[in-house]
């Protein structure tokens, strides 16, 4: 007899694990969520939620909790050249969709909202921080794990289904021998914060096309902004040594209207695309970056994950027949459906990563023409806005 008897064990309490924990526990399944770190999630990561995903969160009855906990709305993105000449307003507020705005919230707060909302569901338990979680056995009905807590206590858990959501390194995925293919992009994403930046009344994200790639000013939910740009991997060492003033001069050199904006470094993210060959195996499913680590340039990692969880919820057996053999069948269906659905998104995301790697003056001119065209041509512009809102691509 295990100490904890659960329907679903989730390993990893980032956005993927916590969103899955909320979505599944609200359906009445018993869920045990494990997280090894007591620290807040990295605040510089995903904070931009697409309208299509807000629609899902509305269906899950958690959208209001996001706004009650400080999430905010933005109309969309504005595109400019490096001299701040306007190119396109990719605003989603006039689209005929249920939630015509992007929702944004600091990354660490997103998983907190999922976890605290899951805590209202009867069958939810959360162990954090844990030291380790070791697989002991899987038999015909369940899988058994041994969990070591930080205070030295050890507990065993028996589960019918396992969700591995332990991020891009996915040691658990490796342990269960999930094969993954990886592509390493040339350019890294450098992120800076500015506490002084003032957003416009619609909290628009502003993207500037410069000779060396895009520079994006992303308003943050608690004020200020996050600044994103690509740097060469060979520039990382130098970038790390630079002072805040030098970062400011660098950004001001690219987009002169920001030459006086104070800023400081928030992190460097060398992107890779990591795709699991199989998303499921027996009663195990990979979720989030453990399954599909995407280039962050299109803000899709977290958004894609929440869409995947929503599909999984539709396919799982109901409570009354939630047994390992039925779970395996549902997971097979899920894998079939998702792998074909997501291909287009992965290809588009990869193409964008490659174009960010190869961005040069010529690409800048082409991109400027593209955004001018989208601004002038209503149909094409709306189709671009719908895609950026998360509709039409899976
Ligand atoms: C700069 C940047 C900006 C981004 N912007 C966006 C955006 O705007 N929109 C968007 O959709 N996406 C965005 N992304 C991507 C998004 O942040 C990620 O896709 C998402 O955070 C991945 O969540 P995850 O839960 O899969 O993994 P993680 O966030 O890595 O979480 C994994 C968790 O598992 C825990 N863990 C690991 N091993 C174990 C273990 N053995 N036992 C228990 N716990 C364990 C870790 O401590 C961690 O908390 C961005 C990424 C970057 C880098």
PDB file of C-alpha atoms and ligand atoms in Angstrom, residues 11-17 34-37 41 44-48 107 130 165-168 172 189 191 226 269 287-290 296 299-303, ligand 1:
ATOM      1  CA  UNK A  11       6.482  15.871 -12.088  1.00  0.00           C
ATOM      2  CA  UNK A  12       7.392  19.568 -12.401  1.00  0.00           C
ATOM      3  CA  UNK A  13       5.417  22.602 -11.246  1.00  0.00           C
ATOM      4  CA  UNK A  14       6.258  25.141 -13.972  1.00  0.00           C
ATOM      5  CA  UNK A  15       3.483  26.485 -16.185  1.00  0.00           C
ATOM      6  CA  UNK A  16       2.986  23.096 -17.868  1.00  0.00           C
ATOM      7  CA  UNK A  17       2.728  21.044 -14.674  1.00  0.00           C
ATOM      8  CA  UNK A  34       5.659  17.543  -7.389  1.00  0.00           C
ATOM      9  CA  UNK A  35       8.039  20.486  -7.626  1.00  0.00           C
ATOM     10  CA  UNK A  36      11.652  20.383  -6.585  1.00  0.00           C
ATOM     11  CA  UNK A  37      12.344  24.093  -6.273  1.00  0.00           C
ATOM     12  CA  UNK A  41       9.845  30.540 -11.519  1.00  0.00           C
ATOM     13  CA  UNK A  44      11.936  36.845 -17.458  1.00  0.00           C
ATOM     14  CA  UNK A  45      10.268  33.926 -19.236  1.00  0.00           C
ATOM     15  CA  UNK A  46       6.815  33.526 -20.832  1.00  0.00           C
ATOM     16  CA  UNK A  47       4.341  36.214 -19.835  1.00  0.00           C
ATOM     17  CA  UNK A  48       2.222  36.727 -22.964  1.00  0.00           C
ATOM     18  CA  UNK A 107       5.892  34.344 -15.478  1.00  0.00           C
ATOM     19  CA  UNK A 130      10.980  17.644  -3.059  1.00  0.00           C
ATOM     20  CA  UNK A 165       6.607  18.357 -17.069  1.00  0.00           C
ATOM     21  CA  UNK A 166      10.145  18.889 -15.817  1.00  0.00           C
ATOM     22  CA  UNK A 167      11.236  21.418 -18.447  1.00  0.00           C
ATOM     23  CA  UNK A 168      13.607  21.403 -21.367  1.00  0.00           C
ATOM     24  CA  UNK A 172      12.587  12.222 -16.112  1.00  0.00           C
ATOM     25  CA  UNK A 189      17.887  35.794 -26.879  1.00  0.00           C
ATOM     26  CA  UNK A 191      16.517  39.958 -22.117  1.00  0.00           C
ATOM     27  CA  UNK A 226      11.052  43.524 -20.733  1.00  0.00           C
ATOM     28  CA  UNK A 269      18.546  32.339 -23.316  1.00  0.00           C
ATOM     29  CA  UNK A 287       4.057  18.031 -21.345  1.00  0.00           C
ATOM     30  CA  UNK A 288       5.457  21.535 -21.943  1.00  0.00           C
ATOM     31  CA  UNK A 289       9.123  22.150 -22.751  1.00  0.00           C
ATOM     32  CA  UNK A 290       9.895  18.523 -21.822  1.00  0.00           C
ATOM     33  CA  UNK A 296      10.889  31.746 -27.632  1.00  0.00           C
ATOM     34  CA  UNK A 299       5.899  33.423 -27.466  1.00  0.00           C
ATOM     35  CA  UNK A 300       4.483  29.986 -28.082  1.00  0.00           C
ATOM     36  CA  UNK A 301       5.925  27.517 -25.545  1.00  0.00           C
ATOM     37  CA  UNK A 302       3.460  28.136 -22.753  1.00  0.00           C
ATOM     38  CA  UNK A 303       0.553  28.898 -25.091  1.00  0.00           C
TER      39      UNK A 303
HETATM   40  C1  LIG B   1      12.726  34.799 -22.618  1.00  0.00           C
HETATM   41  C2  LIG B   1      11.567  33.885 -22.832  1.00  0.00           C
HETATM   42  C3  LIG B   1      10.318  34.419 -23.110  1.00  0.00           C
HETATM   43  C4  LIG B   1       9.225  33.584 -23.333  1.00  0.00           C
HETATM   44  N1  LIG B   1       8.017  34.146 -23.608  1.00  0.00           N
HETATM   45  C5  LIG B   1       6.937  33.349 -23.791  1.00  0.00           C
HETATM   46  C6  LIG B   1       5.631  33.919 -23.953  1.00  0.00           C
HETATM   47  O1  LIG B   1       5.453  35.145 -23.893  1.00  0.00           O
HETATM   48  N2  LIG B   1       4.594  33.064 -24.175  1.00  0.00           N
HETATM   49  C7  LIG B   1       4.768  31.700 -24.205  1.00  0.00           C
HETATM   50  O2  LIG B   1       3.790  30.989 -24.438  1.00  0.00           O
HETATM   51  N3  LIG B   1       5.979  31.143 -23.977  1.00  0.00           N
HETATM   52  C8  LIG B   1       7.055  31.924 -23.757  1.00  0.00           C
HETATM   53  N4  LIG B   1       8.262  31.368 -23.470  1.00  0.00           N
HETATM   54  C9  LIG B   1       8.359  29.913 -23.283  1.00  0.00           C
HETATM   55  C10 LIG B   1       7.843  29.502 -21.891  1.00  0.00           C
HETATM   56  O3  LIG B   1       8.429  30.291 -20.881  1.00  0.00           O
HETATM   57  C11 LIG B   1       8.144  28.033 -21.656  1.00  0.00           C
HETATM   58  O4  LIG B   1       7.659  27.279 -22.755  1.00  0.00           O
HETATM   59  C12 LIG B   1       7.436  27.529 -20.386  1.00  0.00           C
HETATM   60  O5  LIG B   1       7.785  28.312 -19.293  1.00  0.00           O
HETATM   61  C13 LIG B   1       7.824  26.077 -20.138  1.00  0.00           C
HETATM   62  O6  LIG B   1       7.160  25.627 -18.996  1.00  0.00           O
HETATM   63  P1  LIG B   1       7.416  24.161 -18.442  1.00  0.00           P
HETATM   64  O7  LIG B   1       6.535  24.046 -17.257  1.00  0.00           O
HETATM   65  O8  LIG B   1       7.302  23.175 -19.540  1.00  0.00           O
HETATM   66  O9  LIG B   1       8.941  24.120 -18.017  1.00  0.00           O
HETATM   67  P2  LIG B   1       9.686  24.894 -16.850  1.00  0.00           P
HETATM   68  O10 LIG B   1       9.176  26.270 -16.717  1.00  0.00           O
HETATM   69  O11 LIG B   1      11.134  24.717 -17.102  1.00  0.00           O
HETATM   70  O12 LIG B   1       9.245  24.116 -15.533  1.00  0.00           O
HETATM   71  C14 LIG B   1       9.762  22.866 -15.187  1.00  0.00           C
HETATM   72  C15 LIG B   1       9.627  22.709 -13.677  1.00  0.00           C
HETATM   73  O13 LIG B   1       9.955  21.378 -13.308  1.00  0.00           O
HETATM   74  C16 LIG B   1      10.708  21.406 -12.111  1.00  0.00           C
HETATM   75  N5  LIG B   1      11.452  20.139 -12.058  1.00  0.00           N
HETATM   76  C17 LIG B   1      12.482  19.750 -12.848  1.00  0.00           C
HETATM   77  N6  LIG B   1      12.868  18.478 -12.529  1.00  0.00           N
HETATM   78  C18 LIG B   1      12.042  18.073 -11.520  1.00  0.00           C
HETATM   79  C19 LIG B   1      11.921  16.870 -10.771  1.00  0.00           C
HETATM   80  N7  LIG B   1      12.720  15.828 -10.986  1.00  0.00           N
HETATM   81  N8  LIG B   1      10.981  16.793  -9.813  1.00  0.00           N
HETATM   82  C20 LIG B   1      10.152  17.858  -9.589  1.00  0.00           C
HETATM   83  N9  LIG B   1      10.226  19.030 -10.255  1.00  0.00           N
HETATM   84  C21 LIG B   1      11.138  19.129 -11.223  1.00  0.00           C
HETATM   85  C22 LIG B   1      11.571  22.654 -12.257  1.00  0.00           C
HETATM   86  O14 LIG B   1      12.040  23.107 -11.002  1.00  0.00           O
HETATM   87  C23 LIG B   1      10.583  23.634 -12.903  1.00  0.00           C
HETATM   88  O15 LIG B   1       9.842  24.331 -11.949  1.00  0.00           O
HETATM   89  C24 LIG B   1       9.388  32.181 -23.262  1.00  0.00           C
HETATM   90  C25 LIG B   1      10.634  31.627 -22.964  1.00  0.00           C
HETATM   91  C26 LIG B   1      11.722  32.476 -22.758  1.00  0.00           C
HETATM   92  C27 LIG B   1      13.060  31.870 -22.443  1.00  0.00           C
END
